[in-house]
Coordinates of C-alpha atoms in Angstrom, one line a residue:
X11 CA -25.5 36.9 101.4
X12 CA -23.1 38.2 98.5
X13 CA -24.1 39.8 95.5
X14 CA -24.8 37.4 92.6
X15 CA -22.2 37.2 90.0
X16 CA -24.1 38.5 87.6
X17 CA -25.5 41.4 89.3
X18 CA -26.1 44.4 87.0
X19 CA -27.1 47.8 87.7
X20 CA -30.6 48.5 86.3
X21 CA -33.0 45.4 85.8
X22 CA -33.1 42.6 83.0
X23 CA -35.9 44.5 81.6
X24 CA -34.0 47.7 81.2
X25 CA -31.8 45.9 79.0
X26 CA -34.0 44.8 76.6
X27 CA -35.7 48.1 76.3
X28 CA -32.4 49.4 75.6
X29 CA -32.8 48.1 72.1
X30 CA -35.5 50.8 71.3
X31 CA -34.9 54.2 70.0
X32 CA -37.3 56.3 72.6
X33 CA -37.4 59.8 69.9
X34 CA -38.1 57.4 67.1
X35 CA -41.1 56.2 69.2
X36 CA -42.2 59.3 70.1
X37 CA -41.9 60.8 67.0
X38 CA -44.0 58.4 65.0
X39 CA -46.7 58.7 67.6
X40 CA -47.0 62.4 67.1
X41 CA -46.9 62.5 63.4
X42 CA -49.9 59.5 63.5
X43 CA -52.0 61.4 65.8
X44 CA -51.0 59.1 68.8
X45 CA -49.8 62.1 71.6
X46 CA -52.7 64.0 71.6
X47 CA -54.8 64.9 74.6
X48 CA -52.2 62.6 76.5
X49 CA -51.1 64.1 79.6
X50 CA -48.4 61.6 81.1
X51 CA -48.8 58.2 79.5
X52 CA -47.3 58.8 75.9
X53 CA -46.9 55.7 73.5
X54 CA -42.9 55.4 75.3
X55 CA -44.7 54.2 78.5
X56 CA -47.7 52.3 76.7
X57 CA -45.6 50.0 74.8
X58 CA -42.8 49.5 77.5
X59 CA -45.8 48.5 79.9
X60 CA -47.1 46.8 77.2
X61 CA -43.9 45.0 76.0
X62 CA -43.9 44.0 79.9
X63 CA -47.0 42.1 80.2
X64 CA -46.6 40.2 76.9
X65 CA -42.8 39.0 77.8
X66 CA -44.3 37.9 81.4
X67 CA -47.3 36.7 79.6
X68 CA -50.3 38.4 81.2
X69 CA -53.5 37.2 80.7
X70 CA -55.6 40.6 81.8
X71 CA -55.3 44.0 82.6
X72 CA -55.7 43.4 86.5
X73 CA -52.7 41.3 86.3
X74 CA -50.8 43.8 84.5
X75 CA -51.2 47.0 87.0
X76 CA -51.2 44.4 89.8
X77 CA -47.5 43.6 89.0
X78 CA -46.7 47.5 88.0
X79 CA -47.7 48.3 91.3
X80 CA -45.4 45.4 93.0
X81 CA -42.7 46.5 91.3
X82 CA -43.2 50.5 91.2
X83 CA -39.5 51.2 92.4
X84 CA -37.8 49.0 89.7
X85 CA -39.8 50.6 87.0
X86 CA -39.2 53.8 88.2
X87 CA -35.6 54.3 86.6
X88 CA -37.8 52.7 83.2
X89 CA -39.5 56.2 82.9
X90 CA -42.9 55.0 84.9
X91 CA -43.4 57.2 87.6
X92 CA -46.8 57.3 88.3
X93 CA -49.4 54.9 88.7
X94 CA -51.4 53.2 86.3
X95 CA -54.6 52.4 86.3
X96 CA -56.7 49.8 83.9
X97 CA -58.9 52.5 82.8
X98 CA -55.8 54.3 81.4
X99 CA -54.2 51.0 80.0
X100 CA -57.7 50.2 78.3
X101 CA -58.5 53.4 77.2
X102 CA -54.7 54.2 75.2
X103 CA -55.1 50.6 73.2
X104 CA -58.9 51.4 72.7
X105 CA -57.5 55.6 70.9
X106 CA -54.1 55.4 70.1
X107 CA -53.6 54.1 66.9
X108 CA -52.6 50.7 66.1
X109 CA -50.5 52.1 62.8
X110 CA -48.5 53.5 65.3
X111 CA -47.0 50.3 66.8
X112 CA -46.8 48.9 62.9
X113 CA -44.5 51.6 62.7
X114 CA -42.5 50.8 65.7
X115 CA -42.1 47.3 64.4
X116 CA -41.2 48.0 60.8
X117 CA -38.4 50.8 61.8
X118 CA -36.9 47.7 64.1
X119 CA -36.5 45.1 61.8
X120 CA -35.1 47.9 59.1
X121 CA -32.8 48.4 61.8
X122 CA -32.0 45.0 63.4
X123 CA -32.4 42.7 60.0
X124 CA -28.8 42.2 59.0
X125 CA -28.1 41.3 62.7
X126 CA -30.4 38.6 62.3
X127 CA -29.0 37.7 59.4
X128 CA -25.6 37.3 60.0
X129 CA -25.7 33.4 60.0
X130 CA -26.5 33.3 56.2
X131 CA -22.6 33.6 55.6
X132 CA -22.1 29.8 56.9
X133 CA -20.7 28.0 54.6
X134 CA -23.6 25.1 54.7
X135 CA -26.2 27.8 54.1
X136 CA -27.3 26.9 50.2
X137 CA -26.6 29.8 48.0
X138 CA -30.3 30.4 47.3
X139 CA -31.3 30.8 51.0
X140 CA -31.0 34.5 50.9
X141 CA -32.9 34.8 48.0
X142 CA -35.9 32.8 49.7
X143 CA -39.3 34.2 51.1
X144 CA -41.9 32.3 52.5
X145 CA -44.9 33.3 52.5
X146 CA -47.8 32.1 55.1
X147 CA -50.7 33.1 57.3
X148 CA -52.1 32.1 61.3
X149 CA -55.3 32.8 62.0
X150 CA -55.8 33.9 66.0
X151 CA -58.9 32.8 67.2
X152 CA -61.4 35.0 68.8
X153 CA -64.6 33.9 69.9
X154 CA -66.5 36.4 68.4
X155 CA -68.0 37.4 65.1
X156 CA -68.4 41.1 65.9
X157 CA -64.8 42.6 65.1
X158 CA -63.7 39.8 62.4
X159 CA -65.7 38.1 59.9
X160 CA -65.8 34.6 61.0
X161 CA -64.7 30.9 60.0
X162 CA -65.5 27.4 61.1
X163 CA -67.6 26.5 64.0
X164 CA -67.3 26.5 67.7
X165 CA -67.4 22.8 68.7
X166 CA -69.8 23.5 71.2
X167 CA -72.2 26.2 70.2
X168 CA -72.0 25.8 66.3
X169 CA -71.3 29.2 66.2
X170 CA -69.1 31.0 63.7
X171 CA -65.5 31.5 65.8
X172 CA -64.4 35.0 65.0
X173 CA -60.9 35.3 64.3
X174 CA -57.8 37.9 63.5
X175 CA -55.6 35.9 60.6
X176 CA -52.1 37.6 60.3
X177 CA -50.4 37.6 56.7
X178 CA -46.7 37.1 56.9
X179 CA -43.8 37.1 54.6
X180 CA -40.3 36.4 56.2
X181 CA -36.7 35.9 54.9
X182 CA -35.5 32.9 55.2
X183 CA -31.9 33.8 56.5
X184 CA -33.5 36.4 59.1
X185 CA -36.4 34.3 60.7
X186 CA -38.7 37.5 61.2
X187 CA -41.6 38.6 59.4
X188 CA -40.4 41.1 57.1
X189 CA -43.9 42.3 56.1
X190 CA -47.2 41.9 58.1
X191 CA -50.9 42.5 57.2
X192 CA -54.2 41.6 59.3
X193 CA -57.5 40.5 57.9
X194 CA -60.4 38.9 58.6
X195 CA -60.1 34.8 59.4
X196 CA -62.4 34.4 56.2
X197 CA -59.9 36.8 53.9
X198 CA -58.5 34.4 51.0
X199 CA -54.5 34.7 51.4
X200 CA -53.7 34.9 47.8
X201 CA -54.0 38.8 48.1
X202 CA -50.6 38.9 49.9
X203 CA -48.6 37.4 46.9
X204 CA -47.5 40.7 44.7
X205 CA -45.3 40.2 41.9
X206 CA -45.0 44.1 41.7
X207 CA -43.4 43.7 44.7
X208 CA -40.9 40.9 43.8
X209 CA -37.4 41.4 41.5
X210 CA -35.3 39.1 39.3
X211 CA -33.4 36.1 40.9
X212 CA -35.9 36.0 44.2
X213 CA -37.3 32.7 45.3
X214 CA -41.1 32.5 46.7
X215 CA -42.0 29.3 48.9
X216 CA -46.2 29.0 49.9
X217 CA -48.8 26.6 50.1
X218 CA -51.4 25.6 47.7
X219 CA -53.3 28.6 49.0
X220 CA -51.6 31.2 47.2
X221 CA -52.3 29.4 43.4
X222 CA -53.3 31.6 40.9
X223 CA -52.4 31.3 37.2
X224 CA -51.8 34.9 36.5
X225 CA -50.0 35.5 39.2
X226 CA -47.7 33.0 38.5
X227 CA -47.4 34.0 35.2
X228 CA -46.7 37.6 36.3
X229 CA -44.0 35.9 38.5
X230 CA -42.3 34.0 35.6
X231 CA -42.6 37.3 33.6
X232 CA -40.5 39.1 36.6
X233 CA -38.2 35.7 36.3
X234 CA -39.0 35.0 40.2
X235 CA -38.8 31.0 40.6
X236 CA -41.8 30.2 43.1
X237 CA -42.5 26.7 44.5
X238 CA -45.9 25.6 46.2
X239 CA -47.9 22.1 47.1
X240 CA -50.0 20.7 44.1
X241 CA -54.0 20.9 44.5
X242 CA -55.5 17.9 43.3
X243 CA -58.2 19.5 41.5
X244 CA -55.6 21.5 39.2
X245 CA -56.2 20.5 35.7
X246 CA -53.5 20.7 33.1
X247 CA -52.1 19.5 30.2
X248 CA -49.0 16.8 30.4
X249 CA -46.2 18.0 27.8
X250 CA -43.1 15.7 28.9
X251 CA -43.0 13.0 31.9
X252 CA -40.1 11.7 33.2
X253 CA -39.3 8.8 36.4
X254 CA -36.5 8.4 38.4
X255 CA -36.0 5.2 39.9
X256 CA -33.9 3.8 42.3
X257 CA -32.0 0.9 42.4
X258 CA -34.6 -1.4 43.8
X259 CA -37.1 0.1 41.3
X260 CA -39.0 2.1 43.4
X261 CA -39.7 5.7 42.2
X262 CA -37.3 8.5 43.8
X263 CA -38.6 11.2 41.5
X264 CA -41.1 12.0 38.8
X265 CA -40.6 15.4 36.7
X266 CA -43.4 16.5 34.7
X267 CA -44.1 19.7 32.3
X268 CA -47.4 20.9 32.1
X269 CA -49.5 24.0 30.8
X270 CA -52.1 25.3 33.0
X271 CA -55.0 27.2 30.6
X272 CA -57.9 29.3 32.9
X273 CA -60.5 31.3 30.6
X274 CA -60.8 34.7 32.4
X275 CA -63.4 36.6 30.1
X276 CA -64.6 35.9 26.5
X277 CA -61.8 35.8 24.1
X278 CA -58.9 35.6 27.3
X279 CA -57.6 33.0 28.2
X280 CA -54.5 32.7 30.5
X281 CA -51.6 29.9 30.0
X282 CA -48.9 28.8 32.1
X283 CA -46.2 26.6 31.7
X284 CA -44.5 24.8 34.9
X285 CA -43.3 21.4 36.4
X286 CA -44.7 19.1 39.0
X287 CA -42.0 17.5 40.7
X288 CA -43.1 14.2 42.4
X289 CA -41.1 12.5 45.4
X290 CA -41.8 10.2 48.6
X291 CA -41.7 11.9 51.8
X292 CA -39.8 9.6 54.3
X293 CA -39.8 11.6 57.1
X294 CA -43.0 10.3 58.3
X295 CA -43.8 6.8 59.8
X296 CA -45.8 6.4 56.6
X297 CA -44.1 7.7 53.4
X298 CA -46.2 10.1 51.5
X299 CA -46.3 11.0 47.7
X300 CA -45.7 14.8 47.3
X301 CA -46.4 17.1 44.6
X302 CA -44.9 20.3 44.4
X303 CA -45.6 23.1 41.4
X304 CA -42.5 25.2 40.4
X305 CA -42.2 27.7 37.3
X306 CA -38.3 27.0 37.5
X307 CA -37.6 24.3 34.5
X308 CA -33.4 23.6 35.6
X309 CA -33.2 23.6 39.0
X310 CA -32.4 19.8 40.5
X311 CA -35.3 18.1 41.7
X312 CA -33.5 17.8 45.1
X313 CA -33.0 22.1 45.0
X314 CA -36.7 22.9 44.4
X315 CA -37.9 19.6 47.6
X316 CA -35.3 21.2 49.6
X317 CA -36.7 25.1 49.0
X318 CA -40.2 23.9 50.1
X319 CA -39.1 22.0 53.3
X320 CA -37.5 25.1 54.3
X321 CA -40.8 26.9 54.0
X322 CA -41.3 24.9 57.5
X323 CA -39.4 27.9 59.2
X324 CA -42.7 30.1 58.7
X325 CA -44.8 27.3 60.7
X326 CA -42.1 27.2 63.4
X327 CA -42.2 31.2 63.8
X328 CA -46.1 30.9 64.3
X329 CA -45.2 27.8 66.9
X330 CA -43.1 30.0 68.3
X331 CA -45.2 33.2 69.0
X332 CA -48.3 31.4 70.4
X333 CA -46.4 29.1 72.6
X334 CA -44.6 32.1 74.3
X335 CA -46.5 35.1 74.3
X336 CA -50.1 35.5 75.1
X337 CA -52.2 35.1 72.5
X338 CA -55.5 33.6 74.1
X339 CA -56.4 36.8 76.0
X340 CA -56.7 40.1 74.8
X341 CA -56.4 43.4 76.7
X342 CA -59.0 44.9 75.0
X343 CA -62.4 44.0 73.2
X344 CA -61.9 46.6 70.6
X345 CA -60.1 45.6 66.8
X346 CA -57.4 48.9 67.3
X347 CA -56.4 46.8 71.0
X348 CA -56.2 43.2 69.6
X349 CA -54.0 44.8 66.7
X350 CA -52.1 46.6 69.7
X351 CA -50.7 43.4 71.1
X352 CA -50.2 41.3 68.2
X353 CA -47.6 44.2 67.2
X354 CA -46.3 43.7 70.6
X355 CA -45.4 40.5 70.6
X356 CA -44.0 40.6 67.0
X357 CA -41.8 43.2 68.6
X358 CA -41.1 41.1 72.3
X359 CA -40.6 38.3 69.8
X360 CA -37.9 40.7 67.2
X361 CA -36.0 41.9 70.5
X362 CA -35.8 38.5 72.3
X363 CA -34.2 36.8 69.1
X364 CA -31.6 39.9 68.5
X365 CA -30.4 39.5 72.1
X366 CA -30.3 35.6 71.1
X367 CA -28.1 36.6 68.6
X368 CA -25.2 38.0 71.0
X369 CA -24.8 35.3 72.5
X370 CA -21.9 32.6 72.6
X371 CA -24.0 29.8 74.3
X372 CA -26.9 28.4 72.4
X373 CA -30.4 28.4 74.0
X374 CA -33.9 27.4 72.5
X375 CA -36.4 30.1 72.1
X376 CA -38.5 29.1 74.4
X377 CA -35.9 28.1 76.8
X378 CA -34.6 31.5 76.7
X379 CA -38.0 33.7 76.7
X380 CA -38.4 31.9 80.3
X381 CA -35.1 32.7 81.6
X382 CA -36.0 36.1 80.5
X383 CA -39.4 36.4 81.6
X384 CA -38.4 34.8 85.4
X385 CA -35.5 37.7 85.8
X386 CA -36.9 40.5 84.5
X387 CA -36.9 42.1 87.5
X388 CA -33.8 41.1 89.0
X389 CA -30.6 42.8 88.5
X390 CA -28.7 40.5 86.6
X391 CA -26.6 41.1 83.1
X392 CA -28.5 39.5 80.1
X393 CA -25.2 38.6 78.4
X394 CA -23.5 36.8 81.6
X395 CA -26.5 34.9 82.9
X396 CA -27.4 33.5 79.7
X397 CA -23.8 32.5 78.4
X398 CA -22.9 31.2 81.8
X399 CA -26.2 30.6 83.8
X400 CA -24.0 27.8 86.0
X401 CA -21.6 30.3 87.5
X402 CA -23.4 30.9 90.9
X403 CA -23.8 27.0 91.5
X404 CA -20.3 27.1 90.8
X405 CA -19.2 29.5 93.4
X406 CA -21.6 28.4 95.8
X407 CA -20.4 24.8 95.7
X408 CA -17.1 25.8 95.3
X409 CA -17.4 27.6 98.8
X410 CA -19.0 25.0 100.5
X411 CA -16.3 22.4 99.5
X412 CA -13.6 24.5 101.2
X413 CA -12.5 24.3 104.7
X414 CA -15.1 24.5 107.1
X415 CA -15.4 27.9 109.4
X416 CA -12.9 28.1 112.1
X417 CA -15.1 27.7 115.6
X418 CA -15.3 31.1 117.4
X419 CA -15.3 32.8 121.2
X420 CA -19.2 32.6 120.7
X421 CA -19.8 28.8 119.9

């Protein structure tokens, strides 16, 4: 049988790791402490194994070196020469440092960021997009208490479910978490807004979670416009109200300015002007009154809906992660290991969507991180499979509608 059209000289998976700067790698695991007492399996071969078993979506350690072993020539011209064991796997994501991997992530996104944010020059894209961050967290369940203070109840037991929740801030023209910090399932998310860290003209998008007075105040202070959902408990006072109607003399839109007063200590108290901008959701079955709270006073009505819809994107990314990288099963029972992987994937999923990037033909996520994950042994080019995965139907059927074979001497 003849070669495949797409046939390549190293492995799928060769290519992807081609996008990683080896020296970098290595040299941020030796200034965090991460090469010592390591013989042969430096942080080079634990995250390529590891970046392995999370894009091929491993659910345990025995599965892992199971497959390493299977394909022990392939990975070979990878740099993996030896074999590994689980007590070696467990072991470096119980020691080496999970900074380490943090490190590894940010220096890719500082590198890779304007490649995944190319699109923002379309002309449909609103002018504010690349001022926009959205700001969000996912908790990851764990069924244990011991490493991560807990939240709710297990449905079954009534015990406490233990839980890793991962603070996120992404641009909205890049798609990728730009910043990234773990806590607890019962940490309080408002830590991760910082107006310190926010300049003049940026646009924050969040959920009623992040609400806090002097914050916000900080945030109109810094001139940053933010936007978030409306808690009914708020309490404020009403200093203009305006209704839109529309033709039929239903309500479209109802603009409101408002003062928000919180006492803090005796003699301070804190006040903060904003608007709550009203509208009915109709992209339901039911329509739905929303409230949104916004420090910006000019903006359109139709802007400041439009800014929080796209704060959506963040819930996608989560979508996204959980439904194609394994994040039920953890190769390790230790915090450092659990912290290991989730910087993993964030990495499989930063890699997969630069490679989406360079390519002509469009493909789904999800569609592609299983085109990916079922050749990433095989020795195919990325590039010509995935802009023209039809091409060897093509030439197969275009061979067998030719001339059948002349008989031979031997028939």
């Amino acid at each position: 049988m003849s070669k495949s059209s797409h046939f390549f000289g190293q492995p799928m998976y060769g290519q992807v790791i081609k996008l990683l700067d080896k020296s970098k790698i290595l040299e941020l695991s030796r200034e965090n402490g991460g090469e010592r007492y390591t013989k042969r399996f430096n942080c080079w071969i634990h995250l390529v194994v590891m970046l392995y078993a999370v894009i091929m979506r491993f659910d345990s350690l025995r599965e892992i070196t199971a497959s390493l072993l299977a394909e022990a020539r392939k990975l070979a011209h990878l740099g993996i020469s030896f074999k590994i064991g689980r007590s070696t796997l467990a072991d470096a994501n119980k020691r080496r440092p999970e900074v380490i991997f943090e490190g590894i992530y940010r220096h890719l996104y500082a590198t890779y960021r304007h490649t995944l944010s190319s699109d923002s020059r379309s002309r449909k894209t609103p002018k504010w997009m690349k001022r926009l961050q959205i700001i969000d967290s996912t908790t990851i369940t764990l069924f244990s208490n011991m490493l991560f203070k807990g939240v709710g109840r297990h449905p079954k037991t009534g015990k406490k479910k233990g839980g890793i929740k991962v603070h996120t801030v992404i641009h909205a023209n890049e798609g990728v978490p730009s910043d990234i910090k773990f806590t607890s399932a019962a940490t309080n998310d408002s830590f991760m807004l910082k107006p310190s860290s926010l300049k003049q003209g940026d646009i924050m998008a969040m959920d009623r979670a992040y609400i806090d007075y002097a914050k916000f105040e900080e945030l109109t202070r810094r001139k940053v416009i933010y936007v978030t959902k409306m808690k009914k408990s708020l309490k404020y006072k009403i200093l203009s109200d305006t209704m839109y109607q529309t033709p039929e003399g239903l309500m479209e839109v109802r603009i409101q300015k408002v003062e928000f007063s919180k006492r803090v200590s005796k003699g301070e108290t804190i006040t903060h002007q904003a608007r709550i901008v009203t509208y009915v959701d109709t992209t339901k079955a039911r329509p739905k009154l929303i409230a949104l709270l916004t420090n910006d006073m000019e903006w359109d009505p139709s802007e400041i809906i439009a800014i929080y819809r796209q704060r959506w994107e963040i819930e996608l990314l989560f979508k996204q992660m959980k439904q194609n990288f394994p994040l039920k099963y953890f190769y390790g029972e230790s915090a450092n290991a659990i912290k290991i992987q989730i910087w993993v994937t964030l990495i499989a999923n930063l890699l997969l969507m630069v490679m989406q990037k360079g390519l002509r033909r469009k493909w789904s996520f999800s569609g592609l991180a299983t085109m990916v994950r079922i050749n990433m042994m095989y020795y195919v080019d990325f590039y010509s499979l995935f802009n023209n995965p039809d091409k060897d139907w093509e030439s197969i059927l275009s061979e067998a509608s030719g001339s059948p074979p002349q008989p031979s001497l031997f028939d």
